[in-house]
Short mmCIF file of C-alpha atoms in Angstrom, two decimals:
data_model
loop_
_atom_site.label_atom_id
_atom_site.label_comp_id
_atom_site.label_asym_id
_atom_site.label_seq_id
_atom_site.Cartn_x
_atom_site.Cartn_y
_atom_site.Cartn_z
CA MET A 1 22.59 8.08 -5.29
CA GLY A 2 22.97 5.19 -2.86
CA HIS A 3 24.54 2.57 -5.13
CA GLY A 4 27.81 0.94 -4.15
CA THR A 5 29.55 0.74 -0.80
CA ILE A 6 31.80 3.23 0.94
CA HIS A 7 34.86 1.00 0.90
CA GLY A 8 34.08 -0.18 -2.64
CA LEU A 9 34.02 3.37 -3.98
CA ALA A 10 37.21 4.20 -2.08
CA HIS A 11 38.85 1.11 -3.62
CA ALA A 12 37.72 2.14 -7.12
CA THR A 13 39.11 5.64 -6.63
CA ALA A 14 42.42 4.20 -5.44
CA HIS A 15 42.59 1.93 -8.50
CA ALA A 16 41.89 4.85 -10.85
CA THR A 17 44.15 7.46 -9.21
CA PRO A 18 46.55 5.67 -6.84
CA ASP A 19 49.11 8.47 -6.69
CA ARG A 20 46.71 11.32 -6.02
CA PRO A 21 47.04 12.80 -2.49
CA ALA A 22 44.07 11.74 -0.38
CA ILE A 23 44.16 12.51 3.32
CA ARG A 24 46.45 14.48 5.62
CA ILE A 25 45.87 14.29 9.37
CA GLY A 26 48.37 15.67 11.83
CA GLY A 27 51.81 14.64 10.61
CA GLY A 28 50.57 11.79 8.43
CA GLU A 29 49.64 11.95 4.76
CA VAL A 30 48.65 9.25 2.27
CA THR A 31 47.64 8.95 -1.35
CA HIS A 32 44.45 7.17 -2.33
CA GLY A 33 46.49 4.11 -3.28
CA GLN A 34 48.41 4.06 0.00
CA LEU A 35 45.21 4.44 2.00
CA ASP A 36 43.62 1.54 0.13
CA SER A 37 46.66 -0.64 0.85
CA ARG A 38 46.57 0.23 4.57
CA ALA A 39 42.84 -0.52 4.66
CA ALA A 40 43.44 -3.91 3.00
CA ARG A 41 46.15 -4.78 5.53
CA PHE A 42 43.89 -3.84 8.42
CA ALA A 43 41.09 -5.86 6.81
CA ARG A 44 43.34 -8.93 7.00
CA TRP A 45 43.96 -8.30 10.72
CA VAL A 46 40.38 -7.53 11.75
CA GLY A 47 38.90 -10.15 9.42
CA ASN A 48 40.53 -12.85 11.53
CA ARG A 49 38.71 -11.51 14.59
CA ILE A 50 35.18 -10.68 13.47
CA ALA A 51 32.43 -12.00 11.22
CA PRO A 52 30.30 -9.90 8.85
CA GLY A 53 27.80 -7.88 10.88
CA ASP A 54 29.99 -7.80 13.99
CA ARG A 55 30.62 -4.41 15.53
CA VAL A 56 34.06 -2.85 15.92
CA LEU A 57 34.19 0.06 18.36
CA ILE A 58 36.79 2.59 17.22
CA ALA A 59 37.79 5.05 19.95
CA ALA A 60 41.37 5.55 18.77
CA PRO A 61 43.04 8.95 18.37
CA LEU A 62 42.57 10.64 15.01
CA GLY A 63 45.11 9.91 12.27
CA VAL A 64 45.35 8.54 8.74
CA ASP A 65 45.34 5.01 10.16
CA TRP A 66 42.00 5.80 11.81
CA VAL A 67 40.57 6.16 8.30
CA ALA A 68 42.30 2.95 7.16
CA CYS A 69 40.89 1.15 10.21
CA TYR A 70 37.39 2.42 9.37
CA LEU A 71 37.64 1.32 5.73
CA GLY A 72 39.21 -2.01 6.64
CA THR A 73 36.36 -2.76 9.03
CA LEU A 74 33.83 -2.08 6.27
CA ARG A 75 35.78 -4.22 3.78
CA VAL A 76 35.15 -7.37 5.82
CA GLY A 77 31.48 -6.56 6.41
CA GLY A 78 31.98 -5.17 9.90
CA VAL A 79 29.97 -2.36 11.47
CA ALA A 80 32.04 0.61 12.65
CA VAL A 81 31.00 2.09 16.00
CA LEU A 82 32.69 5.49 15.96
CA VAL A 83 33.33 6.93 19.42
CA ASN A 84 34.91 10.08 20.83
CA PRO A 85 38.39 9.05 22.08
CA ASP A 86 38.11 11.64 24.86
CA TYR A 87 35.13 9.91 26.47
CA THR A 88 35.53 8.94 30.10
CA ARG A 89 35.58 5.28 31.09
CA ALA A 90 31.97 5.59 32.29
CA GLU A 91 30.84 7.07 28.96
CA LEU A 92 32.72 4.42 27.00
CA ASP A 93 31.31 1.62 29.16
CA GLN A 94 27.80 2.92 28.45
CA LEU A 95 28.34 2.63 24.69
CA VAL A 96 29.99 -0.79 25.01
CA VAL A 97 26.90 -2.08 26.79
CA ALA A 98 24.66 -0.58 24.11
CA ALA A 99 26.67 -1.64 21.03
CA GLN A 100 28.04 -5.01 22.21
CA PRO A 101 31.17 -4.76 20.03
CA VAL A 102 33.33 -7.78 19.28
CA GLU A 103 36.48 -5.62 19.05
CA ILE A 104 37.29 -2.42 20.97
CA LEU A 105 40.12 -0.29 19.58
CA THR A 106 41.38 2.56 21.74
CA GLN A 107 44.84 2.57 20.13
CA LEU A 108 46.10 1.59 16.69
CA ASP A 109 49.58 0.13 16.24
CA GLU A 110 51.65 -1.05 13.29
CA SER A 111 51.01 -4.72 14.03
CA MET A 112 47.43 -4.22 12.84
CA PHE A 113 48.75 -3.18 9.41
CA ALA A 114 51.66 -5.62 9.10
CA ALA A 115 49.94 -8.53 7.35
CA ASP A 116 49.70 -8.91 3.59
CA PRO A 117 46.72 -7.02 2.15
CA ALA A 118 43.48 -8.99 2.21
CA PRO A 119 42.28 -9.87 -1.29
CA TRP A 120 39.38 -7.80 -2.54
CA VAL A 121 36.13 -9.56 -1.68
CA GLU A 122 32.87 -7.62 -1.51
CA SER A 123 31.54 -8.62 1.90
CA ALA A 124 28.80 -6.00 2.06
CA GLY A 125 26.13 -4.44 -0.10
CA PRO A 126 24.40 -1.06 -0.23
CA ASP A 127 21.85 -2.12 2.39
CA THR A 128 24.41 -3.55 4.81
CA THR A 129 24.85 -1.56 8.01
CA ALA A 130 28.14 0.35 7.82
CA VAL A 131 28.08 2.55 10.92
CA LEU A 132 26.40 2.38 14.29
CA ALA A 133 26.36 6.05 15.27
CA PHE A 134 25.13 7.51 18.51
CA THR A 135 23.15 10.71 18.90
CA SER A 136 24.86 13.62 20.62
CA GLY A 137 22.82 13.19 23.76
CA THR A 138 22.32 16.83 24.85
CA THR A 139 18.88 16.01 26.27
CA GLY A 140 19.40 12.47 27.54
CA LEU A 141 21.20 9.19 26.95
CA PRO A 142 22.62 8.71 23.43
CA LYS A 143 20.60 6.45 21.14
CA GLY A 144 22.17 4.03 18.65
CA VAL A 145 21.53 4.83 14.98
CA PRO A 146 22.37 2.06 12.46
CA LEU A 147 23.26 3.58 9.07
CA THR A 148 23.66 1.57 5.89
CA HIS A 149 26.07 2.25 3.05
CA ARG A 150 23.10 3.38 0.95
CA GLN A 151 21.93 5.88 3.56
CA LEU A 152 25.39 7.36 4.10
CA LEU A 153 26.17 7.54 0.39
CA THR A 154 22.81 9.05 -0.55
CA SER A 155 23.33 11.71 2.08
CA ILE A 156 26.80 12.85 1.03
CA ARG A 157 26.18 12.48 -2.71
CA SER A 158 23.14 14.75 -2.55
CA ALA A 159 25.29 17.40 -0.85
CA MET A 160 28.16 16.89 -3.30
CA SER A 161 25.76 17.44 -6.18
CA ALA A 162 24.34 20.60 -4.63
CA TRP A 163 27.78 21.93 -3.73
CA ARG A 164 29.37 20.99 -7.08
CA TRP A 165 32.09 18.82 -5.54
CA ARG A 166 34.88 17.84 -7.93
CA ALA A 167 38.08 15.80 -7.86
CA ARG A 168 40.13 19.00 -7.81
CA ASP A 169 38.53 20.17 -4.55
CA VAL A 170 40.58 20.36 -1.38
CA LEU A 171 38.68 20.22 1.91
CA VAL A 172 40.04 21.51 5.21
CA HIS A 173 38.36 21.03 8.57
CA ALA A 174 39.05 20.48 12.27
CA LEU A 175 36.01 18.32 12.94
CA PRO A 176 35.86 14.93 14.68
CA LEU A 177 35.53 12.00 12.29
CA PHE A 178 33.33 10.11 14.73
CA HIS A 179 30.60 12.66 13.95
CA GLN A 180 28.62 12.81 10.69
CA HIS A 181 29.84 16.32 9.78
CA GLY A 182 33.50 15.33 9.75
CA LEU A 183 32.92 11.79 8.47
CA GLY A 184 30.91 13.15 5.55
CA GLY A 185 34.00 15.05 4.44
CA VAL A 186 35.95 11.77 4.40
CA HIS A 187 33.25 10.10 2.32
CA ALA A 188 33.18 12.97 -0.20
CA THR A 189 36.97 12.83 -0.52
CA LEU A 190 36.99 9.07 -1.13
CA ILE A 191 34.13 9.19 -3.64
CA ALA A 192 35.41 12.13 -5.68
CA GLY A 193 39.10 11.29 -5.49
CA SER A 194 39.69 14.71 -3.99
CA ARG A 195 41.86 15.75 -1.03
CA LEU A 196 41.23 16.31 2.69
CA SER A 197 43.39 17.96 5.32
CA CYS A 198 42.03 17.42 8.82
CA LEU A 199 43.38 19.14 11.93
CA THR A 200 43.30 17.01 15.07
CA ARG A 201 42.20 19.95 17.20
CA PHE A 202 40.69 23.34 16.50
CA ASP A 203 43.00 26.33 16.61
CA PRO A 204 41.63 29.38 14.75
CA GLU A 205 44.95 30.61 13.39
CA ALA A 206 46.15 27.11 12.53
CA LEU A 207 42.91 26.42 10.66
CA LEU A 208 43.31 29.49 8.45
CA ALA A 209 47.00 28.72 7.94
CA GLU A 210 46.06 25.23 6.76
CA VAL A 211 43.45 26.65 4.38
CA VAL A 212 46.28 28.62 2.78
CA ARG A 213 48.92 25.86 2.89
CA ALA A 214 46.62 23.22 1.42
CA LYS A 215 45.17 25.65 -1.14
CA ALA A 216 41.75 24.69 0.18
CA THR A 217 38.65 25.20 -1.91
CA VAL A 218 36.17 23.99 0.74
CA LEU A 219 36.03 24.61 4.50
CA PHE A 220 33.80 22.74 6.97
CA ALA A 221 33.28 24.16 10.46
CA VAL A 222 30.70 24.60 13.20
CA PRO A 223 29.40 28.05 14.22
CA THR A 224 31.70 28.35 17.24
CA MET A 225 34.71 27.93 14.96
CA TYR A 226 33.51 30.57 12.51
CA GLN A 227 32.89 33.00 15.35
CA ARG A 228 36.48 32.58 16.60
CA LEU A 229 38.22 33.17 13.26
CA PRO A 230 40.84 35.90 13.66
CA ASP A 231 41.65 38.71 11.28
CA THR A 232 44.19 37.36 8.85
CA PRO A 233 46.70 38.66 6.31
CA TYR A 234 46.25 35.48 4.28
CA GLU A 235 44.77 35.49 0.80
CA LEU A 236 41.75 33.18 0.89
CA ASN A 237 40.58 33.66 -2.67
CA ARG A 238 40.94 29.95 -3.53
CA LEU A 239 38.19 29.13 -1.02
CA ARG A 240 35.01 28.73 -3.07
CA LEU A 241 32.76 27.28 -0.37
CA SER A 242 32.48 27.27 3.41
CA VAL A 243 29.86 25.11 5.11
CA SER A 244 28.39 25.43 8.61
CA GLY A 245 26.44 22.74 10.40
CA SER A 246 25.73 20.83 13.63
CA ALA A 247 24.17 23.90 15.29
CA ALA A 248 22.38 27.13 14.39
CA LEU A 249 24.80 29.54 12.69
CA GLY A 250 23.72 32.70 14.52
CA ARG A 251 24.24 36.32 13.56
CA ALA A 252 27.60 36.82 15.26
CA ALA A 253 29.20 33.76 13.63
CA ALA A 254 27.78 34.66 10.21
CA GLU A 255 29.09 38.22 10.42
CA ARG A 256 32.51 37.13 11.65
CA ALA A 257 32.91 34.54 8.91
CA GLU A 258 31.83 37.00 6.26
CA HIS A 259 34.37 39.52 7.56
CA VAL A 260 37.24 37.01 7.47
CA LEU A 261 36.30 34.82 4.51
CA GLY A 262 34.48 37.35 2.34
CA ARG A 263 31.11 35.59 2.57
CA ALA A 264 28.88 34.00 5.17
CA PRO A 265 29.03 30.19 5.32
CA LEU A 266 26.49 28.08 3.50
CA VAL A 267 24.30 26.45 6.14
CA ARG A 268 23.37 22.79 5.91
CA TYR A 269 20.87 21.03 8.15
CA GLY A 270 20.70 17.39 9.11
CA ALA A 271 20.59 14.84 11.89
CA THR A 272 22.41 11.66 12.83
CA GLU A 273 19.27 9.74 11.86
CA SER A 274 18.78 11.37 8.46
CA GLY A 275 22.16 12.62 7.24
CA LEU A 276 22.34 15.87 5.28
CA ASP A 277 18.88 17.14 4.44
CA THR A 278 18.83 20.83 3.48
CA SER A 279 21.31 23.43 2.32
CA HIS A 280 21.46 26.96 1.04
CA VAL A 281 21.84 27.25 -2.71
CA TYR A 282 25.53 27.13 -3.59
CA THR A 283 25.34 29.90 -6.19
CA ASP A 284 23.76 32.37 -3.74
CA LEU A 285 27.09 33.43 -2.24
CA ARG A 286 25.81 36.46 -0.34
CA HIS A 287 22.57 35.12 1.04
CA PRO A 288 21.08 37.76 3.39
CA ASP A 289 19.56 35.30 5.87
CA ARG A 290 22.13 32.55 6.29
CA ALA A 291 22.10 33.03 10.05
CA ARG A 292 18.35 32.47 10.08
CA THR A 293 17.39 29.87 7.47
CA ILE A 294 18.56 26.34 6.65
CA GLY A 295 17.92 26.52 2.92
CA LEU A 296 16.05 24.07 0.70
CA PRO A 297 15.84 20.26 0.65
CA LEU A 298 18.82 18.59 -1.02
CA PRO A 299 18.27 16.39 -4.11
CA GLY A 300 16.21 13.30 -3.29
CA ILE A 301 15.09 14.59 0.11
CA GLU A 302 11.40 15.02 0.94
CA LEU A 303 10.56 17.53 3.68
CA ARG A 304 7.22 18.56 5.10
CA LEU A 305 5.98 20.63 8.03
CA ALA A 306 3.41 18.91 10.21
CA ALA A 307 0.02 20.52 10.54
CA GLY A 308 -0.38 22.22 13.86
CA ASP A 309 3.06 22.62 15.41
CA GLY A 310 5.10 22.78 12.18
CA GLU A 311 7.45 19.93 13.07
CA ILE A 312 10.01 19.25 10.32
CA GLN A 313 9.50 15.72 9.01
CA LEU A 314 11.71 13.91 6.51
CA ARG A 315 11.47 11.01 4.12
CA GLY A 316 13.95 9.54 1.66
CA PRO A 317 16.62 6.90 1.10
CA GLN A 318 19.02 8.68 3.47
CA VAL A 319 16.74 8.27 6.52
CA PHE A 320 17.60 5.48 8.97
CA GLY A 321 15.23 2.59 9.63
CA GLY A 322 15.02 2.74 13.42
CA TYR A 323 17.05 2.99 16.61
CA TRP A 324 19.33 0.19 17.76
CA GLY A 325 17.40 -2.10 20.11
CA ASP A 326 14.98 0.64 21.13
CA GLY A 327 11.46 -0.20 20.02
CA ALA A 328 9.88 2.39 22.30
CA SER A 329 11.84 5.23 20.69
CA ASN A 330 11.08 3.89 17.21
CA GLN A 331 7.35 4.19 17.79
CA SER A 332 7.65 7.91 18.49
CA ALA A 333 10.39 8.59 15.89
CA PHE A 334 8.17 8.03 12.85
CA THR A 335 4.69 9.12 11.82
CA GLU A 336 2.08 6.53 10.92
CA ASP A 337 2.78 7.13 7.23
CA GLY A 338 6.54 6.65 7.62
CA TRP A 339 8.03 10.13 7.94
CA PHE A 340 10.91 10.70 10.38
CA ARG A 341 10.03 13.19 13.09
CA THR A 342 13.04 15.46 13.64
CA GLY A 343 11.62 17.24 16.69
CA ASP A 344 12.59 20.57 15.11
CA ILE A 345 9.85 23.13 14.62
CA GLY A 346 10.02 25.09 11.38
CA ARG A 347 8.23 27.38 9.02
CA VAL A 348 8.73 28.41 5.40
CA ASP A 349 9.97 31.88 4.49
CA ASP A 350 7.29 33.26 2.19
CA SER A 351 9.77 35.28 0.12
CA THR A 352 12.40 32.58 -0.53
CA GLY A 353 10.66 29.26 0.14
CA GLU A 354 13.48 28.33 2.50
CA VAL A 355 12.98 26.64 5.85
CA ILE A 356 13.46 28.51 9.12
CA ILE A 357 13.94 26.61 12.37
CA GLU A 358 11.89 28.06 15.20
CA GLY A 359 13.01 25.66 17.92
CA ARG A 360 12.81 22.12 19.27
CA SER A 361 9.49 20.53 20.20
CA LYS A 362 11.17 18.86 23.18
CA GLU A 363 12.62 22.20 24.28
CA VAL A 364 9.31 24.05 24.27
CA ILE A 365 8.81 26.16 27.40
CA ILE A 366 5.31 26.16 28.85
CA THR A 367 4.96 29.39 30.79
CA GLY A 368 1.62 30.39 32.23
CA GLY A 369 0.01 27.76 30.00
CA LEU A 370 1.48 29.24 26.80
CA ASN A 371 4.13 27.64 24.56
CA VAL A 372 7.41 29.43 23.88
CA TYR A 373 10.06 28.10 21.48
CA PRO A 374 13.54 29.04 22.76
CA ARG A 375 15.04 29.67 19.32
CA GLU A 376 12.59 32.48 18.62
CA VAL A 377 13.66 34.25 21.81
CA GLU A 378 17.34 33.60 21.09
CA ILE A 379 17.03 35.23 17.67
CA ALA A 380 15.39 38.27 19.24
CA LEU A 381 18.17 38.66 21.81
CA GLU A 382 20.91 38.10 19.23
CA SER A 383 19.47 40.92 17.13
CA HIS A 384 20.72 43.33 19.83
CA PRO A 385 24.11 44.68 18.66
CA GLY A 386 25.70 43.98 22.04
CA VAL A 387 24.83 40.26 22.12
CA ALA A 388 27.15 37.77 20.44
CA GLU A 389 25.26 34.60 21.42
CA ALA A 390 22.17 33.71 23.41
CA VAL A 391 20.55 30.54 24.66
CA VAL A 392 17.11 30.29 26.24
CA ALA A 393 15.83 27.56 28.56
CA PRO A 394 13.22 27.20 31.32
CA LEU A 395 13.71 27.54 35.04
CA ALA A 396 11.11 26.16 37.43
CA SER A 397 8.75 28.84 38.73
CA GLU A 398 5.92 28.65 41.26
CA GLU A 399 4.19 31.54 39.48
CA TRP A 400 4.66 30.53 35.83
CA GLY A 401 5.33 26.79 35.98
CA GLU A 402 8.34 27.42 33.77
CA GLN A 403 10.07 30.77 33.52
CA VAL A 404 11.65 31.90 30.25
CA THR A 405 15.32 32.46 31.09
CA ALA A 406 18.27 33.53 28.93
CA TRP A 407 22.05 33.24 29.09
CA VAL A 408 24.04 35.59 26.84
CA VAL A 409 27.61 36.11 25.71
CA MET A 410 28.22 39.79 25.09
CA ALA A 411 30.07 41.09 22.04
CA PRO A 412 33.58 42.50 22.62
CA GLY A 413 33.34 45.94 24.20
CA ALA A 414 29.62 45.66 24.95
CA THR A 415 28.25 46.19 28.46
CA PHE A 416 25.76 43.75 29.93
CA ASP A 417 22.49 45.24 31.17
CA GLU A 418 19.76 42.75 31.96
CA ARG A 419 16.93 45.28 31.82
CA VAL A 420 18.04 46.65 28.45
CA LEU A 421 18.04 43.16 26.92
CA ILE A 422 14.63 42.26 28.36
CA ASN A 423 13.19 45.52 27.02
CA HIS A 424 14.80 44.87 23.63
CA SER A 425 13.10 41.48 23.41
CA ARG A 426 9.78 43.13 24.22
CA THR A 427 10.04 45.27 21.10
CA LEU A 428 10.12 42.08 19.01
CA LEU A 429 8.06 39.50 20.90
CA ALA A 430 4.83 39.16 22.82
CA ALA A 431 5.41 39.78 26.52
CA TYR A 432 4.89 36.15 27.56
CA LYS A 433 7.75 35.03 25.29
CA CYS A 434 10.28 37.46 26.74
CA PRO A 435 12.82 36.33 29.34
CA LYS A 436 12.07 37.07 32.97
CA ARG A 437 15.79 36.81 33.74
CA VAL A 438 18.94 37.20 31.64
CA PHE A 439 22.36 36.03 32.85
CA GLU A 440 25.75 36.94 31.38
CA VAL A 441 28.29 34.15 30.79
CA ASP A 442 31.74 34.08 29.22
CA ALA A 443 30.83 31.14 26.98
CA LEU A 444 27.83 28.90 26.37
CA PRO A 445 28.22 25.23 27.40
CA ARG A 446 28.63 23.00 24.35
CA ASN A 447 29.20 19.36 23.59
CA HIS A 448 31.94 17.94 21.34
CA VAL A 449 30.18 18.91 18.10
CA GLY A 450 29.34 22.46 19.12
CA LYS A 451 25.73 21.94 20.14
CA ILE A 452 24.61 23.81 23.24
CA ASP A 453 24.24 21.51 26.23
CA ARG A 454 21.20 22.93 27.98
CA ARG A 455 21.58 20.54 30.90
CA LYS A 456 24.56 22.59 32.08
CA LEU A 457 22.71 25.91 32.20
CA GLN A 458 22.34 27.18 35.74
CA PRO A 459 21.01 30.40 37.31
CA ILE A 460 23.75 32.81 38.38
CA PRO A 461 23.44 34.35 41.85
#
């Protein structure tokens, strides 16, 4: 599944179907042929400034020329360093030091696309690094993750096979393209010759309106987006597939999406380092446990649970080879026999064979000498009808070492009662796992891809 290159496949699609609509972002829209031409013009511009293997940091605002810039960089053998354009100067400086880019692009202008198109020359192969991604960094400094064309293509092709992606599909999402979830949608579109409409910011009503306008068949979103979908008069019967990723779906988001879309989203699981790894079965449209499980390994993916703690470990052609300039992290990232250690703790559902995530090994709470995985406690709290979302983390305690503590967002119309929620958890969990304190918040702190940022959790007086 990893043959070819990203830009090479995009070029082949453009040659075969030049007039087919490809990508719409904001007010801009291009066909596959037009996108290929813009990429070739940018390749001429950037090719005069970098050599194969050089890094180009792209922190420009999202638009169709962002995609052309990305493809043009790959065409000349460059490595795209994809960065959130909303990063502060300090955050950007940190990544510049880490990536050492030759070019830094915070804005794109027409002069970069004014030259004659560069002639087609294959300057990269499947095992050439295409992207230097950075982990989300919710627990510490982001780490650089070099990803080859083969790794990126294997990842998205395995998902496309499982999800039955076709040229006639139309994808809509409001995800950042500097993250693997959104970028994967671009790759699928370019490979299949299908169509993508990407919103530059998330607005619940605008997202559903675009699903209708574009006659979307596929929707990508993160759990927070699904939870915020409004009731709608729109007919959404063209939508055959909705996919959730980047964070645990959760009961509230699953129920809201099912109410609005007619079915709960299909959950996919992955990591920056390993791409897309598991997914619910596409044909199981009304899966009863989509808020709880992450499905089965995608084609070509090997998954095992480590003896003892049940850590999810992965192996396959989609897994990266090691962190960028970080030998110490590489030693702990892989097992002695070469499996990538995700840090997620899982178990297998005996009835379905699907994988359930119990928590993160690095997030384990040690309270009174006993281990507690936050996700298990969060699931217990979210099973209460009044709780929309919950997150669990430790607070320092002289008595317990670490105290199990929860922050909850209540469902509309529900009344917060700390004692009621603690008692509810005690009906489902051993006493030592139950929160000693529960705080109510209006919203859980999240990073740019919807993952909860536990560093921002604080006790409430």
